[in-house]
Coordinates of C-alpha atoms in Angstrom, one line a residue:
Chain A
M9 CA 50.4 92.9 82.5
H10 CA 50.6 88.5 82.6
N11 CA 53.9 88.6 79.8
L12 CA 55.4 90.4 83.5
G13 CA 54.1 88.2 85.0
F14 CA 55.6 84.9 83.2
A15 CA 58.7 86.7 82.7
L16 CA 59.5 87.0 86.8
D17 CA 58.4 83.3 86.8
G18 CA 61.2 82.0 84.6
A19 CA 63.9 84.5 85.8
W20 CA 63.6 82.9 89.4
R21 CA 63.6 79.7 87.7
V22 CA 66.3 80.5 85.4
L23 CA 68.1 82.1 88.3
V24 CA 68.4 79.3 90.6
A25 CA 69.4 76.9 87.8
G26 CA 71.9 79.6 86.6
L27 CA 73.3 79.7 90.5
A28 CA 73.3 75.9 91.0
L29 CA 75.0 74.8 87.6
G30 CA 77.1 78.3 86.5
A31 CA 78.0 79.6 90.1
G32 CA 77.7 75.9 91.9
L33 CA 80.1 73.8 88.7
P34 CA 82.8 76.3 89.0
I35 CA 82.9 76.6 92.7
L36 CA 83.4 72.9 92.9
F37 CA 86.7 72.9 90.3
A38 CA 87.4 75.9 92.5
L39 CA 87.8 73.2 95.6
G40 CA 89.5 70.7 93.7
I41 CA 92.1 72.8 92.7
R42 CA 92.3 73.7 96.3
S43 CA 92.8 70.0 97.4
L44 CA 95.6 69.2 94.9
A45 CA 97.1 72.3 96.2
W46 CA 97.1 70.8 99.5
A47 CA 97.9 67.6 98.6
D48 CA 101.2 68.9 97.3
A49 CA 101.9 71.1 100.0
G50 CA 102.5 68.1 102.8
G51 CA 106.3 68.4 101.3
A52 CA 108.2 65.7 102.1
A53 CA 104.5 63.9 102.6
P54 CA 102.6 64.5 99.7
R55 CA 98.5 63.5 100.3
P56 CA 96.8 60.9 98.4
A57 CA 93.6 61.9 100.2
G58 CA 93.5 65.8 98.6
R59 CA 94.1 64.8 95.1
A60 CA 91.7 61.8 95.0
L61 CA 89.4 64.4 96.7
G62 CA 90.8 66.6 94.0
Y63 CA 90.1 64.2 91.2
G64 CA 86.5 63.8 92.9
L65 CA 85.5 67.4 91.8
F66 CA 86.8 67.5 89.2
A67 CA 84.7 64.5 88.0
V68 CA 81.5 65.6 89.3
V69 CA 81.7 69.3 86.8
V70 CA 83.2 66.8 84.1
L71 CA 79.2 65.2 84.5
G72 CA 78.0 68.6 84.5
V73 CA 79.2 70.0 81.5
L74 CA 77.9 66.1 80.0
L75 CA 74.5 67.3 81.2
G76 CA 74.8 70.4 79.2
I77 CA 76.0 68.6 76.2
T78 CA 73.6 65.8 76.3
F79 CA 70.7 68.8 76.9
I80 CA 72.2 70.9 73.7
V81 CA 72.2 68.1 71.9
A82 CA 69.0 66.5 73.3
T83 CA 67.5 70.0 71.9
G84 CA 68.8 69.8 68.4
F85 CA 66.5 66.8 68.1
G86 CA 63.1 67.9 69.3
K87 CA 63.8 66.1 72.5
A88 CA 63.8 67.8 76.0
L89 CA 65.9 66.7 79.4
S90 CA 63.4 65.0 82.0
F91 CA 64.1 65.6 85.6
D92 CA 60.9 64.0 86.7
H93 CA 63.0 60.9 88.0
I94 CA 65.8 62.8 89.7
Y95 CA 68.3 61.4 87.4
P96 CA 67.9 63.3 84.0
T97 CA 66.3 61.5 81.1
I98 CA 66.1 61.9 77.6
V99 CA 62.1 62.6 76.7
P100 CA 60.3 63.9 73.4
K101 CA 59.5 67.7 73.5
H102 CA 55.7 68.2 74.8
Chain B
M9 CA 54.3 86.7 30.8
T10 CA 54.8 83.3 33.2
I11 CA 58.3 82.6 32.1
A12 CA 58.4 86.4 33.5
F13 CA 57.0 86.3 36.2
V14 CA 58.8 83.0 36.9
T15 CA 62.5 84.4 37.1
Q16 CA 61.4 87.5 38.5
A17 CA 60.2 86.3 41.7
S18 CA 63.4 83.2 41.2
V19 CA 65.5 86.3 41.7
V20 CA 63.5 88.3 44.6
L21 CA 64.0 85.0 46.2
A22 CA 67.5 84.5 45.6
L23 CA 68.3 87.9 46.9
V24 CA 66.2 86.9 49.7
V25 CA 68.2 83.9 50.4
V26 CA 71.9 86.0 49.7
T27 CA 70.7 88.3 52.6
A28 CA 69.8 86.1 54.8
L29 CA 72.8 83.8 54.6
A30 CA 74.7 87.0 54.8
F31 CA 73.2 88.1 58.1
D32 CA 73.6 84.7 59.4
F33 CA 77.6 85.7 58.8
T34 CA 77.7 88.9 60.7
N35 CA 75.4 86.8 63.8
G36 CA 78.8 84.7 63.4
F37 CA 81.2 87.2 63.8
H38 CA 79.4 89.6 65.7
D39 CA 78.6 87.0 68.7
T40 CA 82.5 85.4 68.7
A41 CA 82.9 87.7 71.7
N42 CA 80.0 85.7 73.7
A43 CA 82.1 82.6 74.1
M44 CA 85.7 83.7 73.3
A45 CA 86.6 86.7 74.4
T46 CA 87.2 85.7 78.0
T47 CA 89.1 83.3 77.1
I48 CA 91.1 85.2 74.4
A49 CA 91.6 88.1 76.8
T50 CA 93.2 86.0 79.5
K51 CA 95.4 84.3 76.9
A52 CA 93.7 80.5 77.8
L53 CA 93.8 80.0 74.1
R54 CA 95.6 82.2 70.8
P55 CA 92.9 84.2 69.5
K56 CA 93.1 82.0 66.5
T57 CA 92.4 79.3 68.0
A58 CA 90.2 80.3 69.9
V59 CA 88.0 81.9 67.0
A60 CA 89.1 78.5 65.4
L61 CA 87.4 76.3 68.3
S62 CA 84.4 78.7 68.4
G63 CA 83.5 78.4 64.8
L64 CA 83.7 74.6 64.5
L65 CA 81.5 74.0 67.8
N66 CA 79.4 76.4 66.1
L67 CA 79.2 74.2 62.4
V68 CA 78.5 71.1 65.0
G69 CA 76.0 73.1 66.6
A70 CA 74.2 74.0 63.8
F71 CA 74.4 70.8 62.5
L72 CA 73.0 69.5 65.7
S73 CA 69.4 71.0 65.3
V74 CA 67.6 68.8 63.7
Q75 CA 64.2 69.9 64.9
V76 CA 64.0 73.7 63.7
A77 CA 60.8 75.7 64.3
L78 CA 59.8 77.4 61.0
T79 CA 58.2 79.7 63.4
V80 CA 60.5 81.9 64.7
T81 CA 59.0 85.1 63.0
N82 CA 56.0 84.2 64.8
A83 CA 57.0 85.7 68.6
V84 CA 57.3 89.7 67.0
V85 CA 55.0 89.6 64.2
K86 CA 52.2 88.3 61.8
I87 CA 53.2 87.0 58.8
Q88 CA 53.0 83.2 59.5
N89 CA 50.2 80.6 60.2
S90 CA 50.8 78.9 63.3
N91 CA 52.2 75.8 61.3
G92 CA 55.1 78.0 60.1
T93 CA 53.1 78.4 56.4
P94 CA 53.0 82.0 55.3
K95 CA 49.6 84.2 55.7
A96 CA 47.5 83.7 52.5
A97 CA 47.2 87.4 51.5
L98 CA 51.2 87.2 51.7
A99 CA 52.1 84.3 49.8
A100 CA 49.8 85.1 47.0
D101 CA 51.1 86.7 44.1
G102 CA 54.4 84.2 44.5
G103 CA 55.4 85.4 47.5
N104 CA 56.5 89.0 46.8
A105 CA 54.7 90.3 50.0
L106 CA 56.4 88.3 52.3
L107 CA 59.5 88.1 50.0
L108 CA 60.3 91.7 50.7
I109 CA 58.9 92.0 54.3
I110 CA 61.7 89.5 54.5
L111 CA 64.3 91.2 52.9
A112 CA 63.9 94.4 54.3
G113 CA 63.9 93.0 57.6
L114 CA 67.4 91.5 57.1
V115 CA 68.2 94.4 55.7
G116 CA 67.8 96.7 58.7
G117 CA 69.3 93.6 60.8
I118 CA 72.5 93.3 59.1
I119 CA 73.3 97.2 58.6
W120 CA 72.4 97.3 62.6
N121 CA 74.8 94.7 63.2
L122 CA 77.8 96.4 60.8
A123 CA 77.4 99.2 62.6
T124 CA 77.7 97.8 66.5
W125 CA 80.4 96.1 64.5
L126 CA 82.4 99.0 63.4
L127 CA 81.8 100.6 67.3
G128 CA 82.8 97.9 68.7
L129 CA 79.4 97.1 70.6
P130 CA 78.4 93.7 71.7
S131 CA 74.3 94.0 70.9
S132 CA 72.6 91.7 70.4
S133 CA 71.7 90.0 66.5
S134 CA 68.1 88.2 67.7
H135 CA 67.2 92.1 68.8
A136 CA 69.0 92.8 65.6
L137 CA 66.5 90.5 63.3
F138 CA 63.6 91.0 65.2
G139 CA 64.0 94.9 65.2
G140 CA 64.5 94.9 60.9
L141 CA 61.2 92.5 61.2
I142 CA 59.2 94.6 63.4
G143 CA 59.6 97.4 61.0
A144 CA 59.3 96.0 58.0
T145 CA 56.5 94.7 58.7
I146 CA 54.7 97.7 60.5
A147 CA 55.7 99.3 57.4
G148 CA 54.2 96.6 55.4
L149 CA 51.3 95.6 56.8
G150 CA 50.6 98.6 59.5
W151 CA 51.1 98.4 63.9
A152 CA 48.3 95.3 64.0
G153 CA 50.6 93.8 61.7
V154 CA 53.2 93.1 65.4
N155 CA 52.5 91.0 67.9
W156 CA 53.1 93.1 70.5
N157 CA 52.4 91.6 74.0
G158 CA 50.9 87.9 72.9
D159 CA 47.6 86.2 73.7
G160 CA 48.2 86.0 77.4
S161 CA 48.5 82.4 77.6
K162 CA 52.3 82.4 77.7
L163 CA 55.2 84.7 77.5
D164 CA 54.8 86.1 74.2
G165 CA 55.0 89.3 71.8
V166 CA 57.9 91.5 71.5
V167 CA 57.1 92.3 75.8
G168 CA 57.3 89.1 76.2
K169 CA 59.7 87.2 73.9
V170 CA 62.3 90.3 73.4
L171 CA 62.0 93.1 75.6
L172 CA 61.5 91.8 79.3
P173 CA 63.9 88.7 78.9
A174 CA 66.2 91.5 77.6
V175 CA 66.3 93.9 81.2
L176 CA 66.6 90.2 83.2
S177 CA 69.0 87.8 81.7
P178 CA 72.0 90.3 81.8
V179 CA 70.9 90.8 85.8
I180 CA 70.6 87.1 86.0
A181 CA 73.4 86.3 84.1
G182 CA 75.0 88.8 86.3
V183 CA 74.0 88.4 89.6
V184 CA 75.4 83.7 89.0
A185 CA 78.6 84.8 87.7
L186 CA 79.0 87.6 90.9
V187 CA 78.1 84.9 93.0
G188 CA 80.6 82.0 91.6
T189 CA 83.8 84.8 90.9
W190 CA 83.4 85.7 94.6
I191 CA 83.5 82.0 96.0
I192 CA 86.2 80.9 93.9
H193 CA 88.2 84.2 94.7
R194 CA 87.2 83.4 98.7
I195 CA 88.6 79.5 98.1
T196 CA 91.7 80.3 95.5
A197 CA 93.3 83.0 98.2
G198 CA 96.8 82.3 98.2
L199 CA 97.2 79.6 96.1
A200 CA 100.5 79.6 94.0
A201 CA 99.4 80.3 90.2
R202 CA 100.6 77.2 89.1
Y203 CA 97.8 75.5 90.4
T204 CA 95.0 78.3 89.9
D205 CA 96.0 79.9 86.1
Q206 CA 96.5 76.4 84.9
G207 CA 93.3 75.2 86.5
F208 CA 90.8 77.7 85.4
K209 CA 92.1 78.4 81.6
W210 CA 90.9 74.6 81.4
G211 CA 87.6 75.7 83.2
Q212 CA 87.2 78.6 80.5
I213 CA 87.8 76.3 77.2
G214 CA 85.2 74.1 78.7
S215 CA 82.6 76.5 79.5
A216 CA 83.4 78.9 76.5
S217 CA 83.1 75.6 74.4
L218 CA 79.7 75.1 75.9
V219 CA 79.0 78.9 74.8
S220 CA 79.9 77.9 71.3
L221 CA 78.1 75.1 71.1
A222 CA 74.7 76.3 72.2
H223 CA 75.0 79.6 70.2
G224 CA 75.2 77.3 66.7
T225 CA 72.0 74.9 68.0
N226 CA 70.0 78.3 68.7
D227 CA 71.1 81.3 66.2
A228 CA 71.6 79.4 63.2
Q229 CA 67.8 78.0 62.9
K230 CA 66.4 81.5 62.8
T231 CA 68.7 82.1 59.7
M232 CA 67.2 78.7 58.3
G233 CA 64.3 78.9 59.4
V234 CA 63.6 82.3 58.0
I235 CA 64.9 81.3 54.5
T236 CA 62.3 78.1 54.6
L237 CA 59.8 80.5 55.4
A238 CA 60.9 82.1 52.3
L239 CA 61.1 79.3 50.0
I240 CA 57.3 78.2 51.0
A241 CA 56.3 81.9 50.8
S242 CA 57.1 81.3 46.7
G243 CA 56.5 77.7 46.6
D244 CA 59.4 76.5 45.9
W245 CA 59.2 74.2 49.3
T246 CA 55.7 72.7 50.8
D247 CA 56.8 70.6 53.9
T248 CA 57.1 72.6 57.0
K249 CA 57.9 70.1 59.6
N250 CA 61.4 69.9 57.5
I251 CA 64.0 72.4 56.0
P252 CA 65.8 71.7 52.8
F253 CA 69.5 70.2 53.4
W254 CA 71.1 72.8 51.6
V255 CA 70.0 75.6 53.8
K256 CA 71.2 73.5 56.4
V257 CA 74.6 73.1 55.3
A258 CA 74.1 76.2 53.9
C259 CA 73.3 78.1 57.2
A260 CA 76.1 76.1 59.7
L261 CA 78.4 77.0 57.4
A262 CA 78.0 80.6 56.8
I263 CA 77.2 81.3 60.7
A264 CA 80.5 79.2 61.4
L265 CA 82.6 81.4 58.8
G266 CA 81.6 84.5 60.6
T267 CA 82.6 82.8 63.8
Y268 CA 86.2 82.0 62.2
L269 CA 86.1 85.3 61.0
G270 CA 86.0 86.6 64.3
G271 CA 83.9 90.3 65.5
W272 CA 88.0 91.3 66.9
R273 CA 86.6 94.9 67.5
I274 CA 83.9 93.2 69.3
I275 CA 86.0 90.7 71.5
R276 CA 88.5 93.4 72.2
T277 CA 85.5 94.7 74.1
L278 CA 84.2 92.7 76.0
G279 CA 87.5 91.0 76.9
K280 CA 89.6 94.0 77.6
G281 CA 87.1 97.2 77.9
L282 CA 84.8 96.3 80.0
V283 CA 86.4 94.5 82.9
D284 CA 90.7 93.4 82.9
I285 CA 90.0 89.9 83.3
R286 CA 91.9 86.8 85.3
P287 CA 90.8 83.3 84.3
A288 CA 89.6 82.6 87.6
Q289 CA 87.3 85.4 86.5
G290 CA 86.7 84.0 82.6
M291 CA 85.4 80.9 84.1
A292 CA 83.3 82.0 86.1
A293 CA 81.6 84.8 83.9
Q294 CA 81.4 81.5 81.1
S295 CA 80.4 78.9 82.9
G296 CA 77.3 81.2 84.2
A297 CA 76.6 82.4 80.7
A298 CA 76.6 78.7 79.8
A299 CA 74.1 77.9 82.8
V300 CA 72.2 80.6 82.0
I301 CA 71.6 80.0 78.2
L302 CA 70.9 76.2 78.4
A303 CA 68.7 76.8 81.4
S304 CA 66.6 79.4 79.9
S305 CA 66.0 77.4 77.0
H306 CA 65.0 74.8 78.8
L307 CA 62.8 76.7 80.2
G308 CA 61.3 78.3 77.5
F309 CA 62.5 81.7 78.3
A310 CA 64.1 83.3 75.4
L311 CA 67.3 85.8 75.2
S312 CA 69.9 87.1 73.6
T313 CA 73.7 85.2 74.2
T314 CA 74.7 88.8 74.0
H315 CA 73.0 89.9 77.3
V316 CA 74.2 86.9 78.8
A317 CA 77.1 87.1 78.1
T318 CA 78.2 91.1 79.0
G319 CA 75.8 91.0 82.3
S320 CA 77.9 87.7 83.2
V321 CA 81.4 89.4 82.5
L322 CA 80.6 92.6 84.4
G323 CA 79.2 90.1 87.4
S324 CA 82.6 88.6 87.5
G325 CA 83.9 92.2 87.6
L326 CA 81.6 93.1 90.4
G327 CA 82.7 89.9 92.3
Q328 CA 86.5 90.0 92.4
P329 CA 87.7 92.0 94.6
G330 CA 89.8 94.9 93.3
A331 CA 88.6 93.8 89.5
Q332 CA 87.5 98.1 88.0
V333 CA 84.8 97.8 86.0
R334 CA 85.0 100.5 83.5
W335 CA 81.2 102.4 83.6
R336 CA 81.7 104.1 80.7
V337 CA 81.9 101.3 78.3
A338 CA 79.1 99.4 80.1
G339 CA 76.8 102.6 79.4
R340 CA 77.7 102.8 75.8
M341 CA 77.0 99.0 75.4
I342 CA 73.5 99.3 77.2
T343 CA 72.6 102.2 75.4
A344 CA 73.5 100.0 72.1
W345 CA 71.3 97.6 73.2
L346 CA 68.1 100.3 74.1
I347 CA 68.5 101.4 70.4
T348 CA 69.2 97.8 69.0
L349 CA 65.6 97.1 68.5
P350 CA 64.1 100.5 67.1
A351 CA 67.5 101.0 65.2
A352 CA 66.8 97.9 62.9
A353 CA 63.6 98.5 62.7
V354 CA 63.7 102.2 61.1
V355 CA 66.0 100.9 58.6
G356 CA 63.9 97.9 58.3
A357 CA 60.3 100.4 57.5
V358 CA 63.1 102.2 55.5
M359 CA 63.7 99.7 53.7
W360 CA 60.5 98.5 53.2
A361 CA 59.1 101.8 51.9
I362 CA 62.5 102.5 48.9
G363 CA 61.3 98.7 47.6
H364 CA 57.6 99.1 47.4
L365 CA 57.5 102.6 46.4
I366 CA 59.8 100.9 43.4
G367 CA 58.3 98.0 43.4
G368 CA 58.8 93.9 42.2
L369 CA 62.6 92.9 41.0
A370 CA 63.7 96.2 40.8
G371 CA 62.4 97.8 44.0
A372 CA 64.1 94.1 45.4
G373 CA 67.6 95.2 43.8
V374 CA 67.9 98.5 45.2
V375 CA 67.3 97.4 48.6
F376 CA 70.0 94.5 48.5
A377 CA 72.2 97.4 46.3
V378 CA 71.5 99.5 50.1
L379 CA 72.4 96.9 51.7
V380 CA 76.3 95.7 49.9
A381 CA 76.7 100.1 49.3
F382 CA 76.8 100.3 53.2
A383 CA 78.8 97.1 53.9
V384 CA 81.3 98.3 51.6
A385 CA 81.3 101.5 53.5
V386 CA 81.5 100.1 57.0
W387 CA 84.3 97.7 56.0
R388 CA 86.6 100.9 54.3
R389 CA 85.5 102.7 57.4
S390 CA 87.5 100.0 59.6
R391 CA 90.1 99.9 57.8
R392 CA 91.3 103.1 59.1
T393 CA 91.4 101.9 63.0
P394 CA 91.6 98.1 62.4
V395 CA 91.3 95.6 65.4
S396 CA 92.4 92.0 64.6
H397 CA 94.2 88.9 66.4
E398 CA 97.0 90.7 66.7
N399 CA 96.4 93.5 68.5
V400 CA 92.9 93.0 69.9
N401 CA 94.5 92.5 73.5
D402 CA 96.5 95.5 73.6
D403 CA 95.4 97.5 76.9
W404 CA 92.5 99.2 76.6
D405 CA 93.6 102.7 78.0
G406 CA 96.3 102.8 75.3
P407 CA 100.0 102.5 75.4
A408 CA 100.0 102.2 78.8
D409 CA 103.1 102.1 81.1
P410 CA 105.3 98.7 81.0
T411 CA 105.3 97.9 84.5
P412 CA 102.5 94.9 84.5
E413 CA 99.4 95.6 87.2
P414 CA 100.0 95.4 90.8
E415 CA 98.0 92.4 92.1
P416 CA 94.8 93.5 93.6
A417 CA 95.5 93.4 97.6
P418 CA 94.0 90.4 99.4
R419 CA 91.2 91.4 101.5
V420 CA 91.1 90.7 104.8
P421 CA 87.2 89.6 105.2
A422 CA 85.3 91.7 107.9
A423 CA 84.8 88.4 110.4
A424 CA 88.4 88.3 110.4
A425 CA 89.7 91.1 110.8
V426 CA 87.3 91.6 114.1
S427 CA 88.9 88.5 115.7

């Protein structure tokens, strides 16, 4: 049952990455929405900090999406994304 | 004699190419739901706009597949060498033996895709294709022709590339979507709808677009690989590093047109039947699906977009307090998943037997004719209960009372209730 071992090994990595990006980014997005709502909730005195925080969070989400698109495009060209240097770099596929 | 032989092989090859493109087309409309069902159900996009966007992104995605692996069948059957060329024994005689296996396998995949479409069940197109190929290979080469378990060096074979991912991937996607939905619900509970619905609609459109793009790059490639394999077998192409440009164009157009046509019956099941989805859930489900698809292709973990999308929709239903999951629909769907591979395999095997018994061009012609007859019959049957962009969002449980559903009561967290 070597395949089961490989599959479970792959599965938990996918789960971790999936939780970080697939749940993490939408959660940041929701926090961004919450900040915008909080910015407006000041009534006569709107809170610019909430607005700034909100758009900052949206920017992080957009970066995450751009990373996803980069990955799809790189795969199509036979390249892969490497996270060896923390920040992603495009490398030839092994 | 030679001329007659050449023409006959070319006609069989033409049948294989047309059938492969037909499979690509069914692959497109079968999987529109994976990306767009939730977006359509929450009305983030109008149905026609959603399928147009998804079709366009599939087209772009298919053209992004610059490096196409010719070894697509190697995961499940042994009809190719590791460099992508067909096995010598099968390529002899103008490649007829190989062409018949591919043709029968494709027909098995298409017939199963059409049957599940008629029932509105989101089953995996990759499983249908692999099932058809496995069946045709067993019929043609015996059990030993199938790569059941790989060679032990990596995740491979029917078990490693098809069965295990099929069990694990919907669970992973479900957990991701469940966690996302639940936390988002906690964060945005009590906010005015003008903030949440509008914002989450954009989030949904973005994440659904990612799924569409990834689908185009992944799924169109499979057909490109299969067609090129057939061309190599018949001696019409020799380069194993590249695929003919017309193959890329034809496959990209076939999958994009199929997506644009929209498998409305399946979109309805996934968007309305399983869970009644709200924008926040839709975004969580679609982001979860996108992340799981991209992460697994990054890690070389093969999976089916359909299983991931369905798992994440289920997860978003479980994560949303007060939302109801229709387990009967889920049960039907899971049953369809279980039988997709064997059912397509049986059809593939029968098709191979028919083609082999009759033999040659006539055999391939009869197999093709069976496919056309079945497709016409399914289409006629579908006209009795049409599902289109006009009624795709109707209430699942028939014409219910016109009052809108009551808002689910906000659940008081246990800790807060105690304090």
